[in-house]
Coordinates of C-alpha atoms in Angstrom, one line a residue:
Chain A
X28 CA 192.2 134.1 145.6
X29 CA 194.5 132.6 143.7
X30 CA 195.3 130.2 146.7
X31 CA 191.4 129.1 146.7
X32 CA 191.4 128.6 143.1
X33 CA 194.5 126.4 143.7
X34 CA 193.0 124.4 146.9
X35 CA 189.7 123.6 145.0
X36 CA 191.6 122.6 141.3
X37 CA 193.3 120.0 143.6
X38 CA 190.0 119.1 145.1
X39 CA 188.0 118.8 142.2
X40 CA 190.9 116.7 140.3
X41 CA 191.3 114.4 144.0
X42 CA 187.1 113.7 143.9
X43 CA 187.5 113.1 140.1
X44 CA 190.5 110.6 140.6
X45 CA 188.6 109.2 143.3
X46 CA 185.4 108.7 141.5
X47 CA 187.5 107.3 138.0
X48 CA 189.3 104.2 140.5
X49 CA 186.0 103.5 142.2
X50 CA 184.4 103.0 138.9
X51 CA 187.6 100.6 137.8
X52 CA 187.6 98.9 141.2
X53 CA 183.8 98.1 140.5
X54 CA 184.1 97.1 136.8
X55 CA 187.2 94.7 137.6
X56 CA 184.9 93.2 140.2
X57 CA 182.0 92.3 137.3
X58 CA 184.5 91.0 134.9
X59 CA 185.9 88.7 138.0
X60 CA 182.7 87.7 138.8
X61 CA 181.6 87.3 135.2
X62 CA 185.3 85.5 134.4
X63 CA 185.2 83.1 137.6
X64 CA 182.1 82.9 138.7
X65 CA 180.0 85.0 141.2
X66 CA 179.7 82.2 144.3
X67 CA 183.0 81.0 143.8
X68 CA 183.8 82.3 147.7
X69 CA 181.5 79.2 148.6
X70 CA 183.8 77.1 146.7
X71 CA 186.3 78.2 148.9
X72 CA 184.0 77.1 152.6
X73 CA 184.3 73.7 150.8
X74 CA 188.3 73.4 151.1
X75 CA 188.0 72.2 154.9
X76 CA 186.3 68.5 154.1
X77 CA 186.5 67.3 157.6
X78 CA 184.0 69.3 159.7
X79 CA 185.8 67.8 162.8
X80 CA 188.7 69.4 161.9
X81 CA 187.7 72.7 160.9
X82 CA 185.7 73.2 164.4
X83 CA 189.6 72.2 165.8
X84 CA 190.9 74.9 163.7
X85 CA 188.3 77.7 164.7
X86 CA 188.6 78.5 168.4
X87 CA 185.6 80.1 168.8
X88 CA 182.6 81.8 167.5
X89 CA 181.5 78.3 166.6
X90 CA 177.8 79.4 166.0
X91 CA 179.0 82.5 164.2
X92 CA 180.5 80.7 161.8
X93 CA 178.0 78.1 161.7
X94 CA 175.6 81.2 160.8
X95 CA 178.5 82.0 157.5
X96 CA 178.4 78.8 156.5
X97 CA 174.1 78.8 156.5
X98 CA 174.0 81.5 155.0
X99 CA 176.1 80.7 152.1
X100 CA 174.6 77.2 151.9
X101 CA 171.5 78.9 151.1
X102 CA 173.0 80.2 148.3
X103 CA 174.6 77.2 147.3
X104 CA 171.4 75.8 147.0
X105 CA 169.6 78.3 145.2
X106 CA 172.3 78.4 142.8
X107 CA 173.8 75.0 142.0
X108 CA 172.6 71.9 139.9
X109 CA 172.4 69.7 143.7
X110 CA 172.4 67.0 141.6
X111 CA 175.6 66.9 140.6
X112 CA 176.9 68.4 144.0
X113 CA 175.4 66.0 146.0
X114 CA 178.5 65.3 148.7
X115 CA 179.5 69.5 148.5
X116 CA 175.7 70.1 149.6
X117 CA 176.3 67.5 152.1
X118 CA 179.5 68.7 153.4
X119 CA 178.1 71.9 153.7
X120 CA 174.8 71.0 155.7
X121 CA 177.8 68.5 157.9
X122 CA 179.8 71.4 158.5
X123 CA 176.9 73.6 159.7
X124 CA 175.8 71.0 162.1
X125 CA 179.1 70.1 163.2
X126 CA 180.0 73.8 164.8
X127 CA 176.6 74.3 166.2
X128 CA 174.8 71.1 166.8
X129 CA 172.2 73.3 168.1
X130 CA 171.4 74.9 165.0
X131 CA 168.0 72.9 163.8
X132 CA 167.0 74.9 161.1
X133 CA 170.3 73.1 158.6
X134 CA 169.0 69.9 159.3
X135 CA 165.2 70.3 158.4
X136 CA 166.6 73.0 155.3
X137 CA 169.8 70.3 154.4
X138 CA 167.5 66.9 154.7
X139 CA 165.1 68.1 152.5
X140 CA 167.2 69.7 149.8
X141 CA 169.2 66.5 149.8
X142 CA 165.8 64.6 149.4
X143 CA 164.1 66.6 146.9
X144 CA 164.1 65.1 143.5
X145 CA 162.9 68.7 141.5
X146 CA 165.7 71.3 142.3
X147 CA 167.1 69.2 145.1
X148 CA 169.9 66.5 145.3
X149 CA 167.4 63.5 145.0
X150 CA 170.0 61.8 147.4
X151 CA 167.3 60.7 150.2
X152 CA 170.0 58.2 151.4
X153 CA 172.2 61.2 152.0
X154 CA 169.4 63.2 153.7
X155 CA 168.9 60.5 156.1
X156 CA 172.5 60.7 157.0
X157 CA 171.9 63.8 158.1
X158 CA 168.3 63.2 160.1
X159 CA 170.1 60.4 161.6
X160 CA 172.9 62.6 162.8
X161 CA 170.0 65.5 164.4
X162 CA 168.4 62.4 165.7
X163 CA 171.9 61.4 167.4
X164 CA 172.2 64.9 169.2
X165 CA 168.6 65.4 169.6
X166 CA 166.8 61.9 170.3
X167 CA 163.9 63.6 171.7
X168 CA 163.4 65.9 169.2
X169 CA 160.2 64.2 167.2
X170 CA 160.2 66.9 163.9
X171 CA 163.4 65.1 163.0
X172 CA 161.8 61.9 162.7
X173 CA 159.3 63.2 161.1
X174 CA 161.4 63.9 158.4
X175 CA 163.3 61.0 158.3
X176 CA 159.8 59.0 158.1
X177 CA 158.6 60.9 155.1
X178 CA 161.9 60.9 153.6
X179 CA 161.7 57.0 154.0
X180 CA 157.5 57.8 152.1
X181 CA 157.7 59.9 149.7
X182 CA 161.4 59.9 148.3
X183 CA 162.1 56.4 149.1
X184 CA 159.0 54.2 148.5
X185 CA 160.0 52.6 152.2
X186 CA 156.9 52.2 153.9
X187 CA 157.6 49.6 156.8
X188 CA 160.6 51.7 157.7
X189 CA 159.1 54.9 157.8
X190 CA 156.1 53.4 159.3
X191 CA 159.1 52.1 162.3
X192 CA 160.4 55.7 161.9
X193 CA 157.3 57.3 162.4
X194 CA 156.1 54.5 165.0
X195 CA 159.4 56.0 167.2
X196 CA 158.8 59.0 166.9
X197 CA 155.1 58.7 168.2
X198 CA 156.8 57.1 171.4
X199 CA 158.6 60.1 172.1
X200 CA 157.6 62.2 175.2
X201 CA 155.4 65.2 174.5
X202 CA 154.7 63.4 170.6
X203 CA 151.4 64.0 169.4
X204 CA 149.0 61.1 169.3
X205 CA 148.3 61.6 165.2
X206 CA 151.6 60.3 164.8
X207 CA 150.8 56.5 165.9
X208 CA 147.8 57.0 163.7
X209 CA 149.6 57.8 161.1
X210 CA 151.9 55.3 161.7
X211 CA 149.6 52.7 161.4
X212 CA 148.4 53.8 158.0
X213 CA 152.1 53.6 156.9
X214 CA 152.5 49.6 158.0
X215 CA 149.1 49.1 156.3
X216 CA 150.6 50.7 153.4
X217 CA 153.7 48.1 153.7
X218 CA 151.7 45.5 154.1
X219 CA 152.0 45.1 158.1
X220 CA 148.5 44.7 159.2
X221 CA 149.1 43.0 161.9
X222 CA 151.4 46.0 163.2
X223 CA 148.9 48.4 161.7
X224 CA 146.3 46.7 164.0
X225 CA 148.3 46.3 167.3
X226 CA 149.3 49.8 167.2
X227 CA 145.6 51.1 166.1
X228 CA 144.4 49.0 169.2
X229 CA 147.0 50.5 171.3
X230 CA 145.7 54.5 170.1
X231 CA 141.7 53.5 170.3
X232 CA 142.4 52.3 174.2
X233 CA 144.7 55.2 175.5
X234 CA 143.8 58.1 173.2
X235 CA 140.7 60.4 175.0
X236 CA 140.5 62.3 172.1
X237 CA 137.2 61.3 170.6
X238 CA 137.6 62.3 167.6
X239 CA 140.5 60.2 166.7
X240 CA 139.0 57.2 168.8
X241 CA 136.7 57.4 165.8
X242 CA 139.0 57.6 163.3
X243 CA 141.3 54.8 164.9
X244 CA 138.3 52.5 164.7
X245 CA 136.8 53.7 161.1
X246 CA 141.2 52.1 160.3
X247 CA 141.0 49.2 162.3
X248 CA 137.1 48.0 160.3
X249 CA 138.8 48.9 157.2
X250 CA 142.0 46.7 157.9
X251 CA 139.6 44.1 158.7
X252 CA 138.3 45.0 155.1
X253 CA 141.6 44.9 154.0
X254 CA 142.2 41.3 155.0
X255 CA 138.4 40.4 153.7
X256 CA 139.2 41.7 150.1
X257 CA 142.0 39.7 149.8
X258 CA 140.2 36.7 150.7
X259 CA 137.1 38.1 148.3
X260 CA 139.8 38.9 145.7
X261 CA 141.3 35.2 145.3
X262 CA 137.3 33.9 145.3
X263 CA 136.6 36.2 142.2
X264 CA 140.1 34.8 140.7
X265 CA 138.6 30.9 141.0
X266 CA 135.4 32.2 139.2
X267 CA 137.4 33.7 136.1
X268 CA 139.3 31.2 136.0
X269 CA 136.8 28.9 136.1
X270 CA 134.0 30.2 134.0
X271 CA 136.5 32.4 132.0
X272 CA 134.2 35.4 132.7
X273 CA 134.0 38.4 135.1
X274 CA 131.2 38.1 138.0
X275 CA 128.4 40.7 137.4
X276 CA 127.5 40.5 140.9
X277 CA 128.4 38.9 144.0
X278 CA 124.9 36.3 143.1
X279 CA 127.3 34.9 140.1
X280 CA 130.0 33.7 143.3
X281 CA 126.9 32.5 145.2
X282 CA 125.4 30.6 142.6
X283 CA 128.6 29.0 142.0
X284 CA 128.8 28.3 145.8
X285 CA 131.9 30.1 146.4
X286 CA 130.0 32.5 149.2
X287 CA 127.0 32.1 151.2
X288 CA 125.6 35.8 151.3
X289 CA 126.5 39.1 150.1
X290 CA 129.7 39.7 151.7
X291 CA 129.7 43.2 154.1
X292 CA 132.7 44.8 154.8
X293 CA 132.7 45.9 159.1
X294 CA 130.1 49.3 158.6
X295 CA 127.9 46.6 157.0
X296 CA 127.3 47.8 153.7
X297 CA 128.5 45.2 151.0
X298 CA 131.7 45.5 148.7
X299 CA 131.7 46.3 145.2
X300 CA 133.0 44.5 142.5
X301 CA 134.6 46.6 140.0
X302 CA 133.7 45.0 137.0
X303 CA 136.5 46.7 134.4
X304 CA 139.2 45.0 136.4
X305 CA 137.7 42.2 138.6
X306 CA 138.6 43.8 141.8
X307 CA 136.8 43.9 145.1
X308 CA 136.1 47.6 146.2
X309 CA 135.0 49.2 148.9
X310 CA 131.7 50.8 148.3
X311 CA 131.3 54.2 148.4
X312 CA 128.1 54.4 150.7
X313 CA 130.4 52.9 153.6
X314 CA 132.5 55.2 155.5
X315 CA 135.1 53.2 155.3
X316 CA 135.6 54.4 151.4
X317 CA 138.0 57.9 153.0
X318 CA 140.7 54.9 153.3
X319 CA 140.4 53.4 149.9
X320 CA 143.7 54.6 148.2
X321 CA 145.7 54.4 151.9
X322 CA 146.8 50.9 151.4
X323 CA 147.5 51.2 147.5
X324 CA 151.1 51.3 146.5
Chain B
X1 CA 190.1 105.2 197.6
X2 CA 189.6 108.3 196.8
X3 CA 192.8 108.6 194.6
X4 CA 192.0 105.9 193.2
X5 CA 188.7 107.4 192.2
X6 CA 190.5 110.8 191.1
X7 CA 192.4 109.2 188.9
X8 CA 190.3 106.6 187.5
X9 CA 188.1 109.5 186.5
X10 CA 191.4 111.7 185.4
X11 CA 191.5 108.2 182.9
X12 CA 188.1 108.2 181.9
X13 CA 187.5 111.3 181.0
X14 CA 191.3 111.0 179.2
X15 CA 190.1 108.4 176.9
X16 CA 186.5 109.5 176.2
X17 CA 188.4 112.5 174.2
X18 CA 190.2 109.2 172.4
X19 CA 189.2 109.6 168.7
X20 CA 190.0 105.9 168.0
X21 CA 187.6 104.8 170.5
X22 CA 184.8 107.3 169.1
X23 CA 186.0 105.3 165.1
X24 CA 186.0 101.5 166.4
X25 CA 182.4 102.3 168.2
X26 CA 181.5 104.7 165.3
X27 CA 182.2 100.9 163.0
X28 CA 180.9 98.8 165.2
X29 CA 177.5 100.5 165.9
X30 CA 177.1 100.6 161.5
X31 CA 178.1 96.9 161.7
X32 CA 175.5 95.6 163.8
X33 CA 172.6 98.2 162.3
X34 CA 173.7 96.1 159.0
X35 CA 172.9 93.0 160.7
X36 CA 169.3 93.7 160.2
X37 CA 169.8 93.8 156.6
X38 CA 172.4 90.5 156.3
X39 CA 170.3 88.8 158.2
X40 CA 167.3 88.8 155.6
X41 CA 169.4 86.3 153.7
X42 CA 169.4 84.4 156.2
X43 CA 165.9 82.1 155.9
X44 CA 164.0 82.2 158.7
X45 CA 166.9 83.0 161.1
X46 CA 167.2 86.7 161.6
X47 CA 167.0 86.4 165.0
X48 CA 169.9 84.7 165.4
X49 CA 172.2 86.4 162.8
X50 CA 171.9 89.1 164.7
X51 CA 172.2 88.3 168.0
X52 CA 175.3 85.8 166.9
X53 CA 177.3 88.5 164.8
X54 CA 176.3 91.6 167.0
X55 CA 178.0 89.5 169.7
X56 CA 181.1 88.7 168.2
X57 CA 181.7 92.3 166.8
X58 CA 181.0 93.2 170.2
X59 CA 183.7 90.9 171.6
X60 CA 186.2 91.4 168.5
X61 CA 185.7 95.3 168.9
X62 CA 185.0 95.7 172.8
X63 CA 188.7 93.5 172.9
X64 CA 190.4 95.9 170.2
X65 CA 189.7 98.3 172.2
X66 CA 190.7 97.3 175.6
X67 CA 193.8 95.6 173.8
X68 CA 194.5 98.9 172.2
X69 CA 194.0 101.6 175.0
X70 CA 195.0 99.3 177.8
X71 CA 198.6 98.3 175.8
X72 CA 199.1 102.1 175.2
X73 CA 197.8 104.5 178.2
X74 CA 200.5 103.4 180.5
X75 CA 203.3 103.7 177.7
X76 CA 201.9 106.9 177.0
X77 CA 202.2 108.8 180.2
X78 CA 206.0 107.0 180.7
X79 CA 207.1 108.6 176.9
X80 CA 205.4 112.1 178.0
X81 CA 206.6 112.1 181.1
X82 CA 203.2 113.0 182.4
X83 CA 203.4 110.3 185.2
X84 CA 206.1 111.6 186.6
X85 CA 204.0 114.7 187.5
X86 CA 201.9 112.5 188.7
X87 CA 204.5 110.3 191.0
X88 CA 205.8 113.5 192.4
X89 CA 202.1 113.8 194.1
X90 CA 201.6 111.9 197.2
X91 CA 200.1 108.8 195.1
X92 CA 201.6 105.6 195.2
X93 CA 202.4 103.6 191.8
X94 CA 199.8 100.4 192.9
X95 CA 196.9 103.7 193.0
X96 CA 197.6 104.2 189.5
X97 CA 197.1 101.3 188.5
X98 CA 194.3 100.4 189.8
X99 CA 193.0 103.7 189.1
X100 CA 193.7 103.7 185.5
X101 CA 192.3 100.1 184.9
X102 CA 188.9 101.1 186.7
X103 CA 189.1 104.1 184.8
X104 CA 189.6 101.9 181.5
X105 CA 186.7 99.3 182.5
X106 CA 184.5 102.3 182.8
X107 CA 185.4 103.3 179.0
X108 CA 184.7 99.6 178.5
X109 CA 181.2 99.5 180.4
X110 CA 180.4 102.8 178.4
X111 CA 181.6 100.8 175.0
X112 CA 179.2 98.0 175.8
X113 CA 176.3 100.0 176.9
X114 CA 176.3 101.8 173.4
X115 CA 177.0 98.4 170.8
X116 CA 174.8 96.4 173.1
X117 CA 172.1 98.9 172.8
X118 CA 172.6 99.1 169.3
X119 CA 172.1 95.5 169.2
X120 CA 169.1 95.3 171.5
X121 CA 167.2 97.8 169.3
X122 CA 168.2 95.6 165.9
X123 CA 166.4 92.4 167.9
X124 CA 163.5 94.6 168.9
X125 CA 163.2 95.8 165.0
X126 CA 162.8 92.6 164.0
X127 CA 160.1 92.3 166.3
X128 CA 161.6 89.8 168.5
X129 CA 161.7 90.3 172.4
X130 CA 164.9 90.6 174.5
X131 CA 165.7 87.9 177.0
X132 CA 167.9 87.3 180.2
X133 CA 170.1 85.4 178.1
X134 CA 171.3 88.2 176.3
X135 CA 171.8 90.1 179.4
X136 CA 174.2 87.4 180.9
X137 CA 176.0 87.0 177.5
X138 CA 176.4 91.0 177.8
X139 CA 178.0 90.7 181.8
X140 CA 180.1 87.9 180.3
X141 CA 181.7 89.7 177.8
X142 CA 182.6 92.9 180.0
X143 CA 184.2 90.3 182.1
X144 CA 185.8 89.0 179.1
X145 CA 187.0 92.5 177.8
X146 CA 187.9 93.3 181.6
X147 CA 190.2 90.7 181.8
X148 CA 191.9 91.5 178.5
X149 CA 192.4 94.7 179.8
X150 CA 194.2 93.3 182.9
X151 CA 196.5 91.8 180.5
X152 CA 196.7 94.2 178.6
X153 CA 197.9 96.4 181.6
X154 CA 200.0 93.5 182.9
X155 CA 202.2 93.2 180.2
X156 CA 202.0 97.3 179.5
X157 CA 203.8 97.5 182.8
X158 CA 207.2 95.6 181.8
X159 CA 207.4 95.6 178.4
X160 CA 206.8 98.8 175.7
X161 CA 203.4 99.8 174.0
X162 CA 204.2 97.8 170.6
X163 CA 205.4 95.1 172.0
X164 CA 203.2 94.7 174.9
X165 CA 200.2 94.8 172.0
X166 CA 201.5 92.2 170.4
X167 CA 202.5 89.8 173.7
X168 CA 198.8 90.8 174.6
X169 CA 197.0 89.9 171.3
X170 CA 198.9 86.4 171.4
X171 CA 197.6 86.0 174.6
X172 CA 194.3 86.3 173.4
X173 CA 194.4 83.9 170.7
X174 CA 195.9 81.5 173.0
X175 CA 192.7 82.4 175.1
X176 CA 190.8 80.9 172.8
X177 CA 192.6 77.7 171.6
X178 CA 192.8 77.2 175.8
X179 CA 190.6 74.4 174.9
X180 CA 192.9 73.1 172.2
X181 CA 196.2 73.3 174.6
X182 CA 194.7 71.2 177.0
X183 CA 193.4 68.5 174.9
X184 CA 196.7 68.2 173.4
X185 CA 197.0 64.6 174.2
X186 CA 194.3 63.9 171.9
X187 CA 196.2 64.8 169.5
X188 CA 200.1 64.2 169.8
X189 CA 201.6 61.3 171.9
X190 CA 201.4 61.9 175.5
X191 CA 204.4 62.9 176.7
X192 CA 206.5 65.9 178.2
X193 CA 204.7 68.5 175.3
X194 CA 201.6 67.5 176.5
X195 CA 201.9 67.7 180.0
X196 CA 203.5 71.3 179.4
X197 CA 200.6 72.5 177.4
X198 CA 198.3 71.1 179.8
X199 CA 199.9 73.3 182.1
X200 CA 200.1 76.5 179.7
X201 CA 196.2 75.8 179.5
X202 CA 196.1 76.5 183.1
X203 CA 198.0 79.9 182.7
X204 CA 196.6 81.5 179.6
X205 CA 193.5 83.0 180.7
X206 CA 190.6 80.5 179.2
X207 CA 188.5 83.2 176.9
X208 CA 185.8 80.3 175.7
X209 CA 184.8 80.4 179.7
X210 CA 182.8 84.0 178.8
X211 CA 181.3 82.7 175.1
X212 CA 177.8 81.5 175.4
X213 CA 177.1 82.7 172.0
X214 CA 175.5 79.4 170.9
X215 CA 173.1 78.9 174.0
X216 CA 172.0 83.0 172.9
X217 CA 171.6 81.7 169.1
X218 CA 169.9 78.9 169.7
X219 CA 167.4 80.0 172.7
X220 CA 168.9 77.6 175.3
X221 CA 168.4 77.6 178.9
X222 CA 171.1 79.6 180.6
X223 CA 173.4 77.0 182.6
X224 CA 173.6 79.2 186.0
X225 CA 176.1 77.4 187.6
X226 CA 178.5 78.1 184.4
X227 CA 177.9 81.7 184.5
X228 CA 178.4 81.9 188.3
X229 CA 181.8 79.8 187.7
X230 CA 182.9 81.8 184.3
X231 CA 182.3 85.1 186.3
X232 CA 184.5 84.1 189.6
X233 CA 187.1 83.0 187.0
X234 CA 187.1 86.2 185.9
X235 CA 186.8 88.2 188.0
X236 CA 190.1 85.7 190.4
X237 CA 191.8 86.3 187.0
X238 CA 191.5 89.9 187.1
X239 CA 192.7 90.3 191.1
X240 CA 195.9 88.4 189.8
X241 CA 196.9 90.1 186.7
X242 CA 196.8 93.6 188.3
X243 CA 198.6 92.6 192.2
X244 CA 201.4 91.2 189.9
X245 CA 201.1 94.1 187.3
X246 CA 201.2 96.8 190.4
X247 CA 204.1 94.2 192.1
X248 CA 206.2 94.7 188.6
X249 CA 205.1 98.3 188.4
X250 CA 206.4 99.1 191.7
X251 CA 209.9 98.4 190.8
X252 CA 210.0 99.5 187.6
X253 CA 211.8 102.3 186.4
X254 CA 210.2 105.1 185.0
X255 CA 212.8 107.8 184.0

């Protein structure tokens, strides 16, 4: 009896001592985290700041580690200011790629949290680096461009190269055809008609999709549109100038013999003037107007 | 043949008693059932957390163990004196090797079954289907952790239990910097060094020949021609270790 009494005492007072450390162990593990930081371990995945070197160093297990490394970049991202870690969120995305070149998702993830001006790096330049390097190991792979095109859009304002970018990437075997179509919209955007047109010509004649036949040839009459607003543009120009007064009407520019007739854009419904700011607009009965804003900067 | 078979199964059913093998599976089968939850963190990639890390605690584990039992079972029966008993019987000492190391790839082939199916049903409960690939990855790796255990047996049969565990876990580093020994010359001037390493390269077994982790993660098309080659290697590499493990066994002494 006595025996028992003795065996469970020195149970009870093991489980208690057990329970007391484990609450210590956990409550020296808050006030570390709270003292140093809880994602200070990713700090440490940043020592290494030569990918090349680190996939010398690691045997093998290459994609394993490449899987640590993504899944702490995740948190990296979610829990840094990128924009003042912009070559760390680089180095990580590097690193990643660099032990499994394979690995596509870190590229997409890395390129566009590198791009992104909101809770991103707003480093595009960086985020083409690393679309440049997917593009290096995967030159087939069109998504890639993709990004790098609208990296080159949205985030840089560089239309004629991600128009090129985009142009490349409609090239590419087993590319879908909206891409040259698209394309083209992003030369017209930079200016590039001519490049817009050649390459709209090239989709209208091999494309047996009707559909965007259609659209192809709705872009090329409004590049031609394009060209003839320009033209109409520096015609109602001369008549401000000259009369210091905006045209009511395209009547004003023929009576003044600067045009022969109403001028038609390719549907053959005639532009409109916009009177507030002496512009030549398309009108919105043609159905050329769904472009109107493509070409704006 | 038939000893052979006696005594592999005398092994087998030896080690299945083995209450460290029953702990590393007991770990490893806990450790890839987590995988389902670490891989929620992982952003889209579940798939391939699991099938990446359920391999390598495959490989890490299935290796502990064949280091570990392989390094130990002959040592064993030489401290108890057990295989004396068993020399006294008309059995001759290249029988017991070969019986205990088919014995031990059994235990190994059981130890794969169970993590791999523990790993299978993780890719299936994420609702992703199984492939070939995984299948190949899984013959690789018993070759793998069949060939470890030819080493380990190797050096068990000259040198003691501790110290052939540690001769046989450097080996298997070296396995895997294989790679780095013979590309030396890339990185230190070409010389005497080099050519030696090169030729070290040649001796180590190369462990990266059975790892094609990153074609599993990654859905790539299996490269046939590399598995056929990886598993001849293998299996050439396994022949050698155990006629000159039952050449050194044959004249060493056991009392």
């Amino acid at each position: 009896m006595i025996n028992r009494l003795v065996y469970n005492r020195n149970l009870l007072i093991n489980i208690i001592c057990l329970f007391v450390l484990s609450v210590v162990a956990i409550a020296i593990q808050i006030k570390i985290d709270k003292k140093f930081g809880e994602y200070r371990v990713i700090e440490n995945l940043l020592y290494v700041q030569k990918p090349e070197v680190l996939k010398k160093l690691i045997p093998a297990f290459h994609s394993f580690i490449a899987d640590i490394y993504w899944l702490r970049s995740i948190q990296f991202v979610m829990s840094n200011n990128l924009k003042e870690r912009v070559n760390d969120t680089y180095l990580l995305f590097d690193i990643i790629t660099t032990l499994d070149p394979h690995f596509k998702g870190p590229f997409l993830f890395g390129s566009t949290f590198l791009a992104m001006s909101g809770i991103g790096a707003n480093a595009p330049e960086q985020a083409i680096r690393l679309l440049n390097k997917a593009i290096n190991y995967f030159p087939n792979h069109h998504t890639f461009y993709i990004y790098k095109s609208m990296i080159y859009y949205t985030d840089m304002q560089e239309f004629e190269k991600a128009a090129d970018t985009m142009y490349e990437a409609s090239k590419l075997i087993y590319a879908n055809e909206n891409l040259k179509f698209i394309a083209a919209v992003m030369y017209g955007k930079a200016n590039q008609l001519a490049k817009a047109k050649t390459i709209i010509h090239e989709l209208s004649d091999k494309t047996k999709d009707s559909s965007l036949r259609k659209k192809s040839e709705d872009l090329l009459m409004f590049i031609q549109a394009t060209v003839d607003m320009e033209k109409l543009q520096l015609l109602l120009d001369i008549y401000y100038k000259k009369k210091g007064k905006k045209p009511i009407s395209w009547q004003s520019l023929i009576n003044m013999d600067l045009i022969k007739e109403t001028p038609l854009d390719p549907t053959g419904i005639a532009y409109d003037i916009d009177q507030t700011q002496n512009k030549v607009i398309i009108s919105q009965r043609s159905s050329l107007y769904q472009f109107k804003n493509r070409f704006k900067p | 043949m038939r000893k052979i078979y006696y005594i592999a199964q005398n092994t087998f059913l030896e080690l299945i008693r083995d209450k460290v093998l029953y702990g590393l599976l007991t770990f490893s089968i806990l450790i890839i059932a987590a995988t389902y939850y670490i891989s929620e963190l992982s952003y889209g990639y579940r798939d391939r957390i699991i099938k990446d890390l359920g391999l390598v605690i495959i490989t890490l584990l299935g290796s502990a163990i064949s280091i570990f039992i392989g390094c130990t079972m002959l040592g064993k029966e030489i401290d108890k004196k057990t295989l004396l008993t068993l020399l006294s019987k008309p059995v001759s000492r290249t029988q017991i090797i070969l019986g205990k190391y088919a014995g031990l790839s059994a235990i190994l082939a059981i130890s794969l079954l169970v993590m791999g199916g523990t790993l299978c049903i993780m890719i299936v409960c994420i609702g992703e289907s199984l492939n070939l690939l995984l299948l190949v990855s899984m013959i690789l790796i018993f070759v793998e952790l069949s060939l470890i255990a030819a080493l380990a047996i190797f050096y068990s049969t000259i040198l003691s239990p501790t110290v052939s565990l540690f001769v046989t876990v450097c080996t298997y580093i070296l396995g895997y910097f294989n790679d780095l020994l013979k590309h030396a010359n890339e990185t230190m001037p070409e010389g005497i060094q080099t050519s030696i390493l090169y030729g070290l390269s040649f001796i180590f077994p190369n462990l990266n020949n059975f790892d094609i982790s990153m074609q599993l993660a990654n859905n790539m098309p299996i490269v046939w021609d590399f598995v056929f080659h990886s598993i001849l290697y293998g299996l050439l590499y396994i022949c050698c270790l155990l006629i000159a493990a039952t050449l050194l066994f044959k004249y060493r002494s056991i009392i």
